[in-house]
Amino acid sequence: MTVVLVHGNPETDAVWEPLVEVLGRDDVVRLSPPGFGAPLPDGWPATYLDYRDWLEGELTGFAAPVDLVGHDWGGGHVLNLVMHRPELVRSWVSDVVGLFDPDYVWHDLAQVWQTAGDGEKLVDTMMAGTLQERADRLAGLGVTPEVATKLAAAAGAEMGRAILLLYRSARQPAIAEAGRDLEKAAARPGLSLLATEDHYVGSAEMRRRAADRAGARTEVLEGLGHWWMVQDPKLGAAVLTRFWDSLN
């Protein structure tokens, strides 16, 4: 069964490298959303629904349903896809299920990106500086230095534009409204990863509540943060493998 990994913001598929190495499989495919390690087409609206449709197009190219795993906005794309086209996956995993809880409030950075003027200034700051300076900022957020350097190398105007378009399309109540269909995700086996030190994606209560609505089991990643896959790839690989093995 093919495993498909989808990352988020401000990332490229390099964020998965430590996890893929530990998984030791030859059937893992990493998909890069437009603007985040892949070209952003001119005039493409880059709304969260456009990203859902992009992922749908990618998955229709596989011969059989896949085991789909999403991190950060990639996890949002995964859920939006599964609520829309569940037959394209055998199973799904997301670490941002809490975004779809009706009580979720976007984190501080997201709210700045969603604000005209302030968002542009923040993006300019993120993309500015030397490669080392950009990498150091990511490392300060919890990304390992080696991966941070690879992510920082992809920073630029195209990614900045994608960030603003995506987050502004998802201003509340947009994501809460999308979450009204969360029960549809239960059409396929799901897993919610609850990293206890990830403070971007809602409280533990929100994440558990949303996972229950989506018919997903919850796996707690104690002591890990937003970038759990680089902080402890062995634990991440063990949790994912255990989930996939339970489906056989």
XYZ file of C-alpha atoms in Angstrom:
248
model
C 0.000 0.000 0.000
C 1.450 3.364 -1.023
C 2.024 5.945 1.714
C 1.528 9.567 0.633
C 2.892 12.401 2.776
C 1.719 16.020 2.458
C 3.465 18.860 4.307
C 2.416 22.383 5.205
C 3.722 25.893 5.841
C 6.441 27.205 5.569
C 7.838 23.876 4.431
C 8.993 21.617 1.642
C 9.001 17.833 1.533
C 12.393 17.938 3.285
C 10.440 18.079 6.545
C 9.642 14.377 6.081
C 13.215 13.176 5.474
C 13.978 11.942 9.024
C 10.665 10.085 9.208
C 11.011 8.498 5.766
C 14.478 7.277 6.652
C 13.219 5.566 9.794
C 10.164 4.087 8.062
C 12.542 2.253 5.722
C 9.879 1.720 3.061
C 10.203 1.997 -0.706
C 6.559 2.915 -1.282
C 6.501 6.393 0.272
C 5.572 9.357 -1.948
C 5.982 12.964 -0.794
C 3.685 15.509 -2.433
C 4.539 19.216 -2.345
C 1.592 21.626 -2.436
C 1.922 24.508 -4.938
C 4.000 27.296 -3.459
C 5.508 25.044 -0.817
C 8.319 23.315 -2.661
C 6.388 23.162 -5.947
C 5.636 25.951 -8.451
C 2.680 28.216 -7.738
C 0.852 28.680 -11.063
C 0.251 32.262 -12.144
C -3.233 33.350 -11.202
C -3.985 30.221 -9.185
C -6.233 31.331 -6.289
C -4.502 29.070 -3.694
C -7.557 28.824 -1.458
C -7.894 25.898 0.906
C -10.430 24.394 -1.494
C -8.006 24.789 -4.402
C -5.461 22.820 -2.401
C -8.070 20.154 -1.711
C -8.726 19.886 -5.427
C -4.988 19.800 -6.157
C -4.605 16.860 -3.788
C -7.589 15.129 -5.341
C -5.950 15.428 -8.742
C -2.712 13.967 -7.424
C -4.395 11.003 -5.754
C -6.442 10.073 -8.801
C -3.126 9.204 -10.447
C -2.508 6.282 -8.083
C -3.635 2.816 -9.068
C -5.213 2.107 -5.674
C -6.340 4.034 -2.591
C -3.401 5.253 -0.484
C -2.516 5.695 3.165
C -2.565 9.494 3.342
C -0.647 11.462 5.996
C -0.764 15.228 6.413
C 1.134 17.668 8.613
C 0.172 21.277 9.362
C -1.779 22.624 6.361
C -1.055 19.294 4.693
C -3.174 17.767 7.452
C -5.898 20.267 6.613
C -5.737 19.303 2.944
C -5.971 15.643 3.955
C -9.156 16.161 5.942
C -10.745 18.353 3.295
C -9.955 15.667 0.730
C -11.297 12.800 2.827
C -14.527 14.671 3.568
C -14.905 15.165 -0.192
C -13.460 12.029 -1.870
C -12.932 9.297 0.775
C -12.672 6.572 -1.872
C -9.224 7.882 -2.856
C -7.664 6.723 0.422
C -7.444 3.539 2.415
C -6.705 5.504 5.574
C -5.802 9.010 6.670
C -3.650 10.668 9.329
C -3.664 14.339 10.354
C -2.030 16.322 13.147
C -4.373 19.323 12.803
C -7.838 17.834 13.276
C -8.534 20.486 15.911
C -8.647 23.196 13.234
C -12.092 21.926 12.275
C -13.573 22.244 15.752
C -16.188 25.047 15.873
C -14.377 26.705 18.787
C -10.977 26.861 17.094
C -9.365 30.308 16.923
C -6.466 30.819 14.522
C -3.072 31.222 16.203
C -1.386 34.622 16.368
C 0.811 34.236 13.280
C -2.134 33.101 11.180
C -4.176 36.097 12.272
C -1.370 38.406 11.150
C -1.158 36.686 7.741
C -4.908 37.111 7.456
C -4.644 40.881 7.998
C -4.030 43.108 4.982
C -0.760 44.997 5.245
C 0.427 43.309 8.419
C 0.463 39.957 6.643
C 2.633 41.276 3.822
C 5.077 42.761 6.330
C 5.353 39.487 8.222
C 5.902 37.476 5.047
C 8.606 39.905 3.932
C 10.330 39.447 7.285
C 10.098 35.654 7.040
C 11.621 35.581 3.575
C 14.331 38.155 4.328
C 17.885 37.648 5.526
C 20.567 35.152 4.685
C 19.949 31.438 4.369
C 21.500 30.948 7.812
C 19.315 33.622 9.381
C 16.168 32.079 7.952
C 17.280 28.626 9.090
C 18.011 29.915 12.584
C 14.488 31.312 12.850
C 13.013 27.927 11.937
C 15.340 26.119 14.309
C 14.139 28.439 17.053
C 10.617 27.143 16.464
C 11.627 23.516 16.939
C 12.927 22.333 13.562
C 16.276 20.528 13.636
C 19.104 22.618 12.106
C 19.691 20.291 9.137
C 16.046 20.271 8.091
C 15.681 23.985 8.893
C 18.424 24.794 6.390
C 16.657 22.847 3.647
C 13.325 24.524 4.376
C 14.917 27.971 4.497
C 16.426 27.438 1.054
C 12.918 27.312 -0.433
C 11.746 30.579 1.120
C 10.834 33.299 -1.338
C 8.151 35.500 -2.824
C 6.201 32.571 -4.274
C 5.868 30.862 -0.905
C 4.965 34.177 0.696
C 2.170 34.700 -1.803
C 0.854 31.190 -1.201
C 0.851 31.729 2.564
C -1.232 34.892 2.322
C -3.729 33.473 -0.168
C -4.198 30.231 1.720
C -4.611 31.700 5.182
C -6.889 34.488 4.026
C -9.166 31.971 2.328
C -9.443 30.160 5.653
C -10.405 33.068 7.921
C -13.029 32.049 10.404
C -15.777 31.071 10.044
C -14.536 29.316 6.862
C -12.769 26.405 8.570
C -15.495 26.007 11.171
C -17.995 25.759 8.317
C -15.812 23.187 6.557
C -15.783 21.238 9.812
C -19.532 20.781 9.661
C -18.807 17.822 7.362
C -16.205 16.287 9.661
C -18.311 13.161 10.224
C -17.818 12.333 6.537
C -14.133 11.620 7.270
C -15.276 8.556 9.207
C -15.853 6.852 5.848
C -12.209 5.761 6.071
C -10.084 4.761 9.090
C -8.426 7.839 10.548
C -5.745 8.732 13.058
C -5.342 12.049 14.839
C -1.825 12.768 16.088
C -1.938 14.854 19.251
C 1.502 16.351 19.887
C 1.141 17.765 23.388
C 3.464 20.744 22.817
C 1.913 21.833 19.515
C 0.167 25.092 20.360
C -0.880 26.054 16.820
C -3.730 23.613 16.300
C -6.152 23.979 19.181
C -6.407 22.550 22.660
C -6.204 18.851 23.411
C -9.944 18.946 24.118
C -10.668 20.433 20.691
C -8.442 17.901 18.962
C -10.028 14.950 20.748
C -13.528 16.266 20.132
C -12.856 16.769 16.418
C -11.191 13.350 16.117
C -14.216 11.696 17.698
C -16.511 13.408 15.212
C -14.268 12.244 12.360
C -14.358 8.677 13.652
C -10.589 8.724 14.212
C -8.512 7.267 16.977
C -6.171 9.627 18.812
C -2.492 8.898 19.419
C -0.746 11.167 21.926
C 2.825 12.246 21.147
C 3.868 13.226 24.644
C 6.349 16.084 24.881
C 6.552 16.656 21.123
C 5.680 19.857 19.313
C 4.477 20.949 15.904
C 7.410 19.335 14.090
C 7.137 15.936 15.755
C 8.392 14.167 12.619
C 11.819 15.778 12.936
C 11.927 15.896 16.734
C 11.354 12.158 17.209
C 11.053 10.370 13.866
C 11.378 6.941 15.504
C 8.287 7.524 17.618
C 6.416 8.977 14.653
C 7.288 5.996 12.490
C 6.274 3.537 15.215
C 2.891 5.216 15.727
C 2.137 5.330 12.000
C 3.257 1.757 11.387
C 1.136 0.500 14.270
C -1.892 2.267 12.811
C -1.331 0.883 9.313
C -0.709 -2.620 10.649
C -4.045 -2.493 12.484
C -5.818 -2.079 9.137
C -4.556 -5.339 7.652
